[in-house]
Tab-separated table of C-alpha atoms in Angstrom:
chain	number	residue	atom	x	y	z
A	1	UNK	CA	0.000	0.000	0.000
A	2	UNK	CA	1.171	3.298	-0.962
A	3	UNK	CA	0.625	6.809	0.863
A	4	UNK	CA	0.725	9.902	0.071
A	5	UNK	CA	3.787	11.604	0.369
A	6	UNK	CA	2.460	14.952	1.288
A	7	UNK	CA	-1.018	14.030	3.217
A	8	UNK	CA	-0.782	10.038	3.672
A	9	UNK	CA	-3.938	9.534	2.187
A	10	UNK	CA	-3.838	6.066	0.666
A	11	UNK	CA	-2.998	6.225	-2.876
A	12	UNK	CA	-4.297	3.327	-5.382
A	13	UNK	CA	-2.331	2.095	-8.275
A	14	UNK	CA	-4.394	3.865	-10.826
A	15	UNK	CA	-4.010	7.229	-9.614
A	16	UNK	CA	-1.887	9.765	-10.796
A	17	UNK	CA	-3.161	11.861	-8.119
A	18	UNK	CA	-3.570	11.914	-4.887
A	19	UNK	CA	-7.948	11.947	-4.270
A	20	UNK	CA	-7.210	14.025	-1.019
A	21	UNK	CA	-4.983	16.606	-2.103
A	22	UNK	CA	-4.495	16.565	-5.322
A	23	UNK	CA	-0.819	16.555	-5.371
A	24	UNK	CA	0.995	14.655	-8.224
A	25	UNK	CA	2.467	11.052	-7.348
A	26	UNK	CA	5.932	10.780	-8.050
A	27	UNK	CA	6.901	9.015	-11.285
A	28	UNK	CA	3.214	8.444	-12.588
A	29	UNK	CA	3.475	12.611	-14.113
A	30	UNK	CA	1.598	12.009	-17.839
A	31	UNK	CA	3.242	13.736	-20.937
A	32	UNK	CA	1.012	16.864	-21.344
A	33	UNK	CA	-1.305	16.498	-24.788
A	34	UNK	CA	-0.402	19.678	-27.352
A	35	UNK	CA	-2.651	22.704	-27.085
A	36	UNK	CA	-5.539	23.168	-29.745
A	37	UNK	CA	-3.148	26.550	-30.757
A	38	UNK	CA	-0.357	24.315	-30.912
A	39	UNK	CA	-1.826	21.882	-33.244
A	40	UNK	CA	-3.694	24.419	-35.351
A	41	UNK	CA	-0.257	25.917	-35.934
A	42	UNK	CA	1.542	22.219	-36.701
A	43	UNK	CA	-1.863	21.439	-39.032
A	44	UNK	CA	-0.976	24.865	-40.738
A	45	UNK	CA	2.522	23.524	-41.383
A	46	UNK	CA	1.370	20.206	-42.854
A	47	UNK	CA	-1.392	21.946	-45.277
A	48	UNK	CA	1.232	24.970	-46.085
A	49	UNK	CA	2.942	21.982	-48.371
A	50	UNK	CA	-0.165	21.409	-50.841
A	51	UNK	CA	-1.645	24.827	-51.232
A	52	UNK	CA	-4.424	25.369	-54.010
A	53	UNK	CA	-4.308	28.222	-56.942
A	54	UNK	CA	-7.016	30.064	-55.199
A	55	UNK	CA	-4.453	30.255	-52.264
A	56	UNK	CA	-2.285	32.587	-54.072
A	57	UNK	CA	-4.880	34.858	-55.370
A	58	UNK	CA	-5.657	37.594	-52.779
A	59	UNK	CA	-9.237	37.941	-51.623
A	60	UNK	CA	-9.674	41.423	-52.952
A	61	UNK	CA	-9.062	41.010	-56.517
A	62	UNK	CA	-11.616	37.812	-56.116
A	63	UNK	CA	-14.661	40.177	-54.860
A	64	UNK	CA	-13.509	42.701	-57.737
A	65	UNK	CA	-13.793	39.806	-60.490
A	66	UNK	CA	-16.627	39.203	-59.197
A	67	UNK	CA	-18.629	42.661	-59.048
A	68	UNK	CA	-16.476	42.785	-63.321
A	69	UNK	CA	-18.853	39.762	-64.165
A	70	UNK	CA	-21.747	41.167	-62.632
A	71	UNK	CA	-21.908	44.138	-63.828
A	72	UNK	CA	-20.883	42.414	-67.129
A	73	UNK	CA	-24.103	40.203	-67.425
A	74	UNK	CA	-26.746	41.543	-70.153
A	75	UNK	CA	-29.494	41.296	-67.425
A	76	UNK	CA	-27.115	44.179	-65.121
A	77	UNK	CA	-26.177	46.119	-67.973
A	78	UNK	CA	-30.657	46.568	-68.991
A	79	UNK	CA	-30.385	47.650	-65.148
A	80	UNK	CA	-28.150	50.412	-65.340
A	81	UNK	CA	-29.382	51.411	-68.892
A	82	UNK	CA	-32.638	52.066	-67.026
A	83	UNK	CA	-31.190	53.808	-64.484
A	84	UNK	CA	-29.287	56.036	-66.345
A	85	UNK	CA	-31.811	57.147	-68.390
A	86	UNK	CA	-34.016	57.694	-65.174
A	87	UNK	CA	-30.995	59.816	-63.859
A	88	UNK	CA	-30.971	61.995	-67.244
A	89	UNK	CA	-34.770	62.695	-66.853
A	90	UNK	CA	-34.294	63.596	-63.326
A	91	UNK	CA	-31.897	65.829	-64.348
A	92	UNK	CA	-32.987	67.488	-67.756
A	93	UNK	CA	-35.054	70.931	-67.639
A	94	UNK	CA	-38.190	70.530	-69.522
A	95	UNK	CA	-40.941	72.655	-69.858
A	96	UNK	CA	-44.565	71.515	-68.569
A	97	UNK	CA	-47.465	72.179	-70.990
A	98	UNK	CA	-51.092	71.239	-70.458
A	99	UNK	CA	-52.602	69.291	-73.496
A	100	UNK	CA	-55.951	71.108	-72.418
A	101	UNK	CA	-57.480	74.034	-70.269
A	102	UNK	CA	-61.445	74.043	-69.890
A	103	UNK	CA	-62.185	77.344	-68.534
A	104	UNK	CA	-65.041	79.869	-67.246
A	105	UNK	CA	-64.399	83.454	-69.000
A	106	UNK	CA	-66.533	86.389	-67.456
A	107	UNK	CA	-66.520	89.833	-69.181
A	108	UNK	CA	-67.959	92.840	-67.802
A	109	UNK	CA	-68.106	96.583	-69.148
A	110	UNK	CA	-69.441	99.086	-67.557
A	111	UNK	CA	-70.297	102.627	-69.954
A	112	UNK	CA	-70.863	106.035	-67.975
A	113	UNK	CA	-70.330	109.780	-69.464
A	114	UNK	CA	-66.599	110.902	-68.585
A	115	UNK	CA	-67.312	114.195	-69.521
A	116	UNK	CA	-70.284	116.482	-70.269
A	117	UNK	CA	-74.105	115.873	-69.823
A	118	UNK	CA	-75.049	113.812	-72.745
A	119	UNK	CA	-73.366	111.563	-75.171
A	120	UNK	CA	-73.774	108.084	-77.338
A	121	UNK	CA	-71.731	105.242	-77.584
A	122	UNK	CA	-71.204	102.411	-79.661
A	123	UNK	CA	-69.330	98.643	-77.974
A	124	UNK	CA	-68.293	96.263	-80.489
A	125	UNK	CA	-67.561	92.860	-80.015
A	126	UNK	CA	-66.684	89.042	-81.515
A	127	UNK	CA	-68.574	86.790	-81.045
A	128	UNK	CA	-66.854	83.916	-79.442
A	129	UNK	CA	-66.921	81.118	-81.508
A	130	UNK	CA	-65.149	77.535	-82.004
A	131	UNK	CA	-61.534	76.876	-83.793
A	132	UNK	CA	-60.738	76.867	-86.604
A	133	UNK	CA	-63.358	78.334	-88.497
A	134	UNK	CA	-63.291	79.951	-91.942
A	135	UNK	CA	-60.530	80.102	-93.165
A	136	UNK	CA	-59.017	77.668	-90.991
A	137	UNK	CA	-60.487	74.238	-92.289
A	138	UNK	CA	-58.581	71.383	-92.462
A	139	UNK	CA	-57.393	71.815	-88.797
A	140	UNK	CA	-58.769	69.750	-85.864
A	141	UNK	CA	-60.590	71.956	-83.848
A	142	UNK	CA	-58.287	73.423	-80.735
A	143	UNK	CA	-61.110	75.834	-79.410
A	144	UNK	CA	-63.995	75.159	-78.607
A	145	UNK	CA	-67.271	77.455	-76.983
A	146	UNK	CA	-69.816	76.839	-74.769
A	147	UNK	CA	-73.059	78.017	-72.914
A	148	UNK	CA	-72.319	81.762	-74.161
A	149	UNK	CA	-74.734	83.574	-72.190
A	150	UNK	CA	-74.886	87.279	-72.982
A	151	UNK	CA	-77.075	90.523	-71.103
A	152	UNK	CA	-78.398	92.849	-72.666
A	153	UNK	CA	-78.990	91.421	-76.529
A	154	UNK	CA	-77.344	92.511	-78.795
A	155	UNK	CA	-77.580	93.817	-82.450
A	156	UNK	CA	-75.934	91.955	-85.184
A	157	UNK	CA	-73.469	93.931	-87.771
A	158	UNK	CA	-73.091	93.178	-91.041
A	159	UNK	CA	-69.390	92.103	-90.451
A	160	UNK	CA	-71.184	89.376	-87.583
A	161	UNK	CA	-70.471	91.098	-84.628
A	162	UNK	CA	-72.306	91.848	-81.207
A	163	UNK	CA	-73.462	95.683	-81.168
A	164	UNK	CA	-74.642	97.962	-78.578
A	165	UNK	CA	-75.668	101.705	-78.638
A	166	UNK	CA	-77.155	103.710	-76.444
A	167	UNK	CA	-77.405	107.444	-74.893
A	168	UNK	CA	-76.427	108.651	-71.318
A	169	UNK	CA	-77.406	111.812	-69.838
A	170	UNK	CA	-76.063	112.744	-66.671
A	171	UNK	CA	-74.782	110.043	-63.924
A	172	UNK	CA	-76.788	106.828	-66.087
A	173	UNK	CA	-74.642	104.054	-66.731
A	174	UNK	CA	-74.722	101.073	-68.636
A	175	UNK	CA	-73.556	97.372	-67.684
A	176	UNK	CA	-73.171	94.860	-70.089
A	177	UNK	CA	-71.744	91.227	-69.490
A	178	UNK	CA	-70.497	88.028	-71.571
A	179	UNK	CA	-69.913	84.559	-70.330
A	180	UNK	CA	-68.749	81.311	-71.849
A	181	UNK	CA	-67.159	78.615	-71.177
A	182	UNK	CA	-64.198	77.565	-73.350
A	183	UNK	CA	-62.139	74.127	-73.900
A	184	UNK	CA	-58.692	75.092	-75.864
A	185	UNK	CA	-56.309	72.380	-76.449
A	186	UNK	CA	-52.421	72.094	-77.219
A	187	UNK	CA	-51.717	72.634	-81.218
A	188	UNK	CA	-48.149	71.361	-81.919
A	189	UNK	CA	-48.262	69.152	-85.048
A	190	UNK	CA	-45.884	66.829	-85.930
A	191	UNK	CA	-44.561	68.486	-88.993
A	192	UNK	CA	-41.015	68.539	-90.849
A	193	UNK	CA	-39.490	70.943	-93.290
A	194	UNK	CA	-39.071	67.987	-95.585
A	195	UNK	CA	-42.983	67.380	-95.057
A	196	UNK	CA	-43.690	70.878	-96.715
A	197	UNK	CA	-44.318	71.217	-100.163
A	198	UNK	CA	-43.442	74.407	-102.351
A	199	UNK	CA	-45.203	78.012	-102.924
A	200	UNK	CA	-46.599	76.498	-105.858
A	201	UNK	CA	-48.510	73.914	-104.779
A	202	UNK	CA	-50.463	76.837	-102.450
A	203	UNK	CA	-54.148	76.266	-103.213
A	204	UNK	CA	-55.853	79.563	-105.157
A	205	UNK	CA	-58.989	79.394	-102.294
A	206	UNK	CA	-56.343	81.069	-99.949
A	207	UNK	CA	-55.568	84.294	-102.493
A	208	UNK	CA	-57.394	86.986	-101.257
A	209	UNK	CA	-54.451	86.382	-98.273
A	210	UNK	CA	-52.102	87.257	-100.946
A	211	UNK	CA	-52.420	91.173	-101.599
A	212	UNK	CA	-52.654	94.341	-99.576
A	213	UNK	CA	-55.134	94.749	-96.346
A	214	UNK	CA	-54.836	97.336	-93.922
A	215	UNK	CA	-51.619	97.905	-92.625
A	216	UNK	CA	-50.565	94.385	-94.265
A	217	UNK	CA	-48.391	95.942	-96.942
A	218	UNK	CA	-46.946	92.994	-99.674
A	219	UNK	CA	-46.359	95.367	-102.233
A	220	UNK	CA	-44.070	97.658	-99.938
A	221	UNK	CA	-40.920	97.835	-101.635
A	222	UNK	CA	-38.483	96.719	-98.720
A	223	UNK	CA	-40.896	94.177	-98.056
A	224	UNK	CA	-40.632	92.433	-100.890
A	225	UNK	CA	-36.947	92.898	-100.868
A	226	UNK	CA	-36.934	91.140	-97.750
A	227	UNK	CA	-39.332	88.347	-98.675
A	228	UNK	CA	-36.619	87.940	-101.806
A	229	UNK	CA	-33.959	87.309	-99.481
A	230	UNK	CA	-35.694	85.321	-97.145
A	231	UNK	CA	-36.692	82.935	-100.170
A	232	UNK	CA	-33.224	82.275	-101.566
A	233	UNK	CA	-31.908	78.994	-101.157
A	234	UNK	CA	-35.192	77.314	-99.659
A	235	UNK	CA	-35.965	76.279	-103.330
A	236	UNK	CA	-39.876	77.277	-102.796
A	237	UNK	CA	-40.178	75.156	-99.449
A	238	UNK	CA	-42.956	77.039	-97.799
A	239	UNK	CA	-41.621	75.637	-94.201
A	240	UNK	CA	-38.460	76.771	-94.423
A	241	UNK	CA	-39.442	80.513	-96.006
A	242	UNK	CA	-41.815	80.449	-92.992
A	243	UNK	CA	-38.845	79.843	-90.433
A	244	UNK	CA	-36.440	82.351	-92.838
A	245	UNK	CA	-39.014	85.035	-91.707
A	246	UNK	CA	-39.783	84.393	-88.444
A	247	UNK	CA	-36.023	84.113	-87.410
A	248	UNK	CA	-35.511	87.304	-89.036
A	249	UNK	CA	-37.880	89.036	-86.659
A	250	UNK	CA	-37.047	87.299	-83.576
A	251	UNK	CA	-33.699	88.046	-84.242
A	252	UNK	CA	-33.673	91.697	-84.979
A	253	UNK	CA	-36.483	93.392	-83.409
A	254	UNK	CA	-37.113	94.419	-79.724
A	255	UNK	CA	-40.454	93.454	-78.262
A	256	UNK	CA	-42.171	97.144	-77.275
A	257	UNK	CA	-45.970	97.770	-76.495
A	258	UNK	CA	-47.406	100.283	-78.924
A	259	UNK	CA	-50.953	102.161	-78.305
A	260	UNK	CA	-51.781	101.479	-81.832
A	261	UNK	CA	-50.756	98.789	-84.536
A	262	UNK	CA	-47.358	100.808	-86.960
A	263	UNK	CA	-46.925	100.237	-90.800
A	264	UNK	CA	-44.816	97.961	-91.805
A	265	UNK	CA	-42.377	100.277	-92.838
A	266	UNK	CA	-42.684	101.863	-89.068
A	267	UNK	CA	-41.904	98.850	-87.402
A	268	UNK	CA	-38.707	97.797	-89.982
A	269	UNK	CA	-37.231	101.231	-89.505
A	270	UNK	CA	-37.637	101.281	-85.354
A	271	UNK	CA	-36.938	97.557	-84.884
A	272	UNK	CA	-39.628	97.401	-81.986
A	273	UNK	CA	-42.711	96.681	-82.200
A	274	UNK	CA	-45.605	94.242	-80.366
A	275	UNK	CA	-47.462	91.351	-80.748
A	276	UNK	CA	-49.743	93.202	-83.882
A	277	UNK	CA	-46.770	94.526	-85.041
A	278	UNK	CA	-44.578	91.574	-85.428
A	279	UNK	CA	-47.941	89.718	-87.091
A	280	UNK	CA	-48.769	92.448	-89.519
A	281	UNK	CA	-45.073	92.465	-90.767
A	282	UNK	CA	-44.719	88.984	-90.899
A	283	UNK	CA	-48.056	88.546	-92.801
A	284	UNK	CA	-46.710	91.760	-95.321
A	285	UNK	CA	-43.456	89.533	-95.857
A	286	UNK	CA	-44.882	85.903	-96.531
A	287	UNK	CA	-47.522	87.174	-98.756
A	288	UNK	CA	-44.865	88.809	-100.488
A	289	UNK	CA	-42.955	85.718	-100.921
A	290	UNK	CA	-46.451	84.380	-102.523
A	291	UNK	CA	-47.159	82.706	-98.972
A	292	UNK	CA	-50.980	83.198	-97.974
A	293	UNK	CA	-50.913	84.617	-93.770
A	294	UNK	CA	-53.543	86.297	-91.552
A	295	UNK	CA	-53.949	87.350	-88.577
A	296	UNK	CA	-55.872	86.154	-85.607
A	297	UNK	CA	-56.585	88.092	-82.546
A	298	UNK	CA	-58.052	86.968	-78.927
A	299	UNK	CA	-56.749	87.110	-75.267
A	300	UNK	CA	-53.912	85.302	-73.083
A	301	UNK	CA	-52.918	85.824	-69.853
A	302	UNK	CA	-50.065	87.562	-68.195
A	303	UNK	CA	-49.870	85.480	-65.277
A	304	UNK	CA	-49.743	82.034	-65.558
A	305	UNK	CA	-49.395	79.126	-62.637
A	306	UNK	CA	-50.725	75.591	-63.309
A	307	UNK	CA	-47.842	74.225	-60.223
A	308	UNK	CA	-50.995	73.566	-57.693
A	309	UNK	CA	-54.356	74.140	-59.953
A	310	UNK	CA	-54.985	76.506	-62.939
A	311	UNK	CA	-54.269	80.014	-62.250
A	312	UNK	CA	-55.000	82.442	-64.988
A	313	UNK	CA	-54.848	86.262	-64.342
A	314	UNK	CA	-54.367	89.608	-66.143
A	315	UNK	CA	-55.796	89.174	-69.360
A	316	UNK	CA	-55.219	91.115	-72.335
A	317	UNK	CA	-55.232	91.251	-76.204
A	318	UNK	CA	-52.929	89.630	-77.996
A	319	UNK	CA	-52.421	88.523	-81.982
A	320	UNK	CA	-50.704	86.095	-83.983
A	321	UNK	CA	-50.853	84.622	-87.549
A	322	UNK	CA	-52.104	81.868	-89.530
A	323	UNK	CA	-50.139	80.673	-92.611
A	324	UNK	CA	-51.155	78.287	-95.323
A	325	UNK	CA	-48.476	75.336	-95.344
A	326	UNK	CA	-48.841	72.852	-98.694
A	327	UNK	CA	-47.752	69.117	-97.324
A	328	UNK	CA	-46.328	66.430	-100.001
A	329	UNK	CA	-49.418	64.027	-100.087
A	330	UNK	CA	-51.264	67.159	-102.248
A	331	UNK	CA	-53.342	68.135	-98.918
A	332	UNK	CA	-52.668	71.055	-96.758
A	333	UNK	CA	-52.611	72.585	-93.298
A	334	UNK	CA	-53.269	75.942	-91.432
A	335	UNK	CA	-50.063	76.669	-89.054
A	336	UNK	CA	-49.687	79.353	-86.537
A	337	UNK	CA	-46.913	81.131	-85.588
A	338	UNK	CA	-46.689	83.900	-82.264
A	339	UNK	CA	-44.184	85.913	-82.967
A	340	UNK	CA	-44.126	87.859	-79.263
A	341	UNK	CA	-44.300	84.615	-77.446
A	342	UNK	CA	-41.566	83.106	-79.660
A	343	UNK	CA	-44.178	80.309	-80.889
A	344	UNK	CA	-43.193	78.611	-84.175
A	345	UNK	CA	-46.034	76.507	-85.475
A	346	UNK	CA	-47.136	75.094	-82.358
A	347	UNK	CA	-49.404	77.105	-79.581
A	348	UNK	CA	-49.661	76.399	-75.661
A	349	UNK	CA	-53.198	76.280	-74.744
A	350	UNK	CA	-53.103	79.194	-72.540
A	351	UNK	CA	-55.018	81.879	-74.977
A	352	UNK	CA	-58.728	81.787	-76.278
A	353	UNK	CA	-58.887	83.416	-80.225
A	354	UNK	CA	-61.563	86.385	-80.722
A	355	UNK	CA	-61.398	86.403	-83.959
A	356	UNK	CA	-59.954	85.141	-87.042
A	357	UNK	CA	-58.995	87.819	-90.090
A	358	UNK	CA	-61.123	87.940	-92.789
A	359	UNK	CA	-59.028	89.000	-95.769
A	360	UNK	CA	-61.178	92.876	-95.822
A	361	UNK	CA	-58.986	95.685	-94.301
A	362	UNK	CA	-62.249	97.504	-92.881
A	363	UNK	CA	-63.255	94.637	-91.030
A	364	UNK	CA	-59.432	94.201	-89.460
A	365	UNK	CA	-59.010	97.969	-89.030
A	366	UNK	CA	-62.879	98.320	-86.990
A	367	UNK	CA	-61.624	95.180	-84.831
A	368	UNK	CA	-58.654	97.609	-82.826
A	369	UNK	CA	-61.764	100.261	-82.124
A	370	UNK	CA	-64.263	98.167	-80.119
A	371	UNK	CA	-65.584	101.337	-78.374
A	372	UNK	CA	-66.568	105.078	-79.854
A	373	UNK	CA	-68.806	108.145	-78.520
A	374	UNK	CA	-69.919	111.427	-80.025
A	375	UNK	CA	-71.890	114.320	-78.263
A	376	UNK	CA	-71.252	118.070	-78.163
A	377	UNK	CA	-68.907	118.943	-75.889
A	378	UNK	CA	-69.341	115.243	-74.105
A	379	UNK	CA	-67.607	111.971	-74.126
A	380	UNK	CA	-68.540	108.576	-72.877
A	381	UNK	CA	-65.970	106.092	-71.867
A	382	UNK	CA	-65.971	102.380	-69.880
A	383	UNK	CA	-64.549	100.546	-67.885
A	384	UNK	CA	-63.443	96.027	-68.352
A	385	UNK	CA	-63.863	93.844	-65.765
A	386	UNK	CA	-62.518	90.619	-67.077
A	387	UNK	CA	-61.642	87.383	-65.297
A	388	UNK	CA	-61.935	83.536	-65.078
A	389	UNK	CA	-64.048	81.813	-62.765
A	390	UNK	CA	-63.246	78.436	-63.125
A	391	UNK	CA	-60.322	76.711	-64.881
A	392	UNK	CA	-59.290	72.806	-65.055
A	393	UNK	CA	-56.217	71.367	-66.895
A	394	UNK	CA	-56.565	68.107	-68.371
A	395	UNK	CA	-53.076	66.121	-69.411
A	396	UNK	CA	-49.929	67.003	-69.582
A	397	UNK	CA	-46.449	66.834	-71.874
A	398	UNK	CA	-42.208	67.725	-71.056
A	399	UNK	CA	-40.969	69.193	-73.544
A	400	UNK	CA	-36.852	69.529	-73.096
A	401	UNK	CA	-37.074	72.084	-76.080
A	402	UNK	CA	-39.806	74.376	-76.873
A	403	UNK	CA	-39.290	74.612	-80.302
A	404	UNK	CA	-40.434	71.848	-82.987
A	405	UNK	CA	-37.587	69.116	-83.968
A	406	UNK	CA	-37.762	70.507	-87.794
């Protein structure tokens, strides 16, 4: 029997230590088994002599291979096409323009003596009607009028206007009020140069839109040296003599309200002019170049904000033209073209037309004089009221560029 050497506890021939005290019995110490660092470190060793390709390749350059062949694959490269054509929308100005405004218009005058005790007066006006009309077939319609409701009646003029007369005396005053309701819509045709045919193929129904009328002047000697060098080198293309003319004017004359509609020469020697200005020369100029153009005269706003609603304020007269354009299937159109607004054969729908020239000079020169008086020593005068009560916008386009892709 053995003991323990430090506690004499009996020790028993299997034990290495003593079950008392725990202290090791001499010469029965084991050989102590190799760490787990140890023997990851001597497993290291062994592998280290049959290492694999991928061993040698650092894990960096794997992940970037990687990220090469996915961005590689046709299904990541539709991906990023997408995106980066979502990112160039995002980020390309455009221009928001409503394919259609349905709007209230209210119109009120009210007539009272300005001066002196007794005195007659005379208010002319259009009749609102739809677009195009007259001389504007072969266009879809773009305007279009509603539930005109009118007080007092009228009188009908030979020319088909709305007339009223009457005589104050003394503090009497007259009130007289229009309302309608009118749906305009976008006009921006899909139209090249190469889609235009040539002055000759201009239909004769369209000639009375050829000669003089009013302050429309073709036969004005620098006009028709200016429709000569507007036409050279467009080999009769109506389109491009159209664009010759209207670049002209937007690029050398000065936008400048006038009282009163100049001549043409007027206008060519200031270099300013307005919205009737601009039209009447550019109609004198393409009917000089054998290129039938009118005028056409209604309202547009000044203030404009369609951001949370339709907001239309500060309306006021405005005119632009209407040119016969031959196309190459033997048909033709009616374009317009606002030269103050910078408009080239397309219009916004923000504007309602009046009225549409007639090809007789009386009839264009009476429509700048809606209101006259007479009396001795008396004058009546009046006063506009004009607004919109209701307005919707229906649809929508971006356009990145105004102008038409020609």
């Amino acid at each position: 029997m053995k003991l323990c050497d430090y506690c004499g506890f009996v020790i028993k021939e299997q034990d290495v230590r003593c079950t008392n005290c725990r202290m090791m019995v001499p010469g029965r110490e084991i050989m102590p088994t190799p760490s787990r660092l140890e023997l990851s470190k001597s497993a290291i060793k062994s592998s280290s002599r049959s290492r694999s390709l991928s061993s040698y390749i650092p894990k960096k350059l794997i992940a970037l291979a990687l990220v090469i062949g996915l961005l590689a694959s046709p299904q990541t490269q539709v991906l990023l096409s997408s995106g980066m054509n979502y990112w160039d929308e995002m980020n390309t100005p455009y221009y928001s323009i409503p394919e259609q405004i349905s709007l209230t218009y209210v119109r009120n005058f009210e007539v009272f003596l300005d001066e002196g005790e007794q005195a007659e007066y005379k208010l002319t006006l259009s009749i609102p009607g739809n677009r195009p009309s007259g001389s504007q077939s072969g266009v879809n319609d773009w305007q279009i009028i509603d539930n005109l409701q009118v007080s007092p009646m009228y009188n009908l003029t030979s020319e088909g206007r709305m007339e009223w007369r009457n005589n104050l005396t003394g503090s009497e005053r007259d009130y007289i009020s229009l309302e309608y309701t009118a749906t305009i819509n976008l006009i921006r045709p899909d139209m090249k140069i190469s889609d235009s045919g040539k002055v000759s193929d201009i239909p004769s129904e369209f000639d009375k839109f050829l000669g003089d009328e009013w302050l429309i002047e073709p036969s004005n000697e620098e006009v028709q040296q200016l429709a000569s060098q507007l036409s050279n080198g467009t080999n009769g293309n109506v389109i491009m003599i159209l664009k010759n003319i209207f670049d002209y004017i937007e690029n050398n004359y000065r936008y400048q309200k006038s009282s009163t509609p100049k001549s043409c020469p007027d206008t060519i020697v200031g270099k300013v002019g307005d919205c009737d200005d601009f039209s009447i020369l550019f109609s004198s100029i393409a009917r000089a170049a054998g290129i039938p153009a009118w005028l056409e005269l209604g309202i547009i706003p000044a203030f404009i904000d369609s951001s949370s609603g339709c907001d239309l304020r500060d309306w006021g007269g405005h005119a632009w033209v209407n040119a016969v354009v031959p196309l190459n299937d033997g048909t033709f159109t009616v374009v317009n073209i606002d030269l103050a607004n910078s408009y080239f054969m397309w219009l916004p729908p923000y504007r309602i037309s009046d009225w549409v020239d007639n090809g007789v000079g009386d009839d264009l020169d009476s429509y700048y004089y809606l209101f006259s008086s007479k009396g001795i020593n008396s004058q009546a005068s009046y006063l506009e009221n004009s607004y919109v009560s209701q307005c919707e916008i229906k649809g929508e386009i971006k356009l990145t560029e105004l102008d038409l892709d020609l």
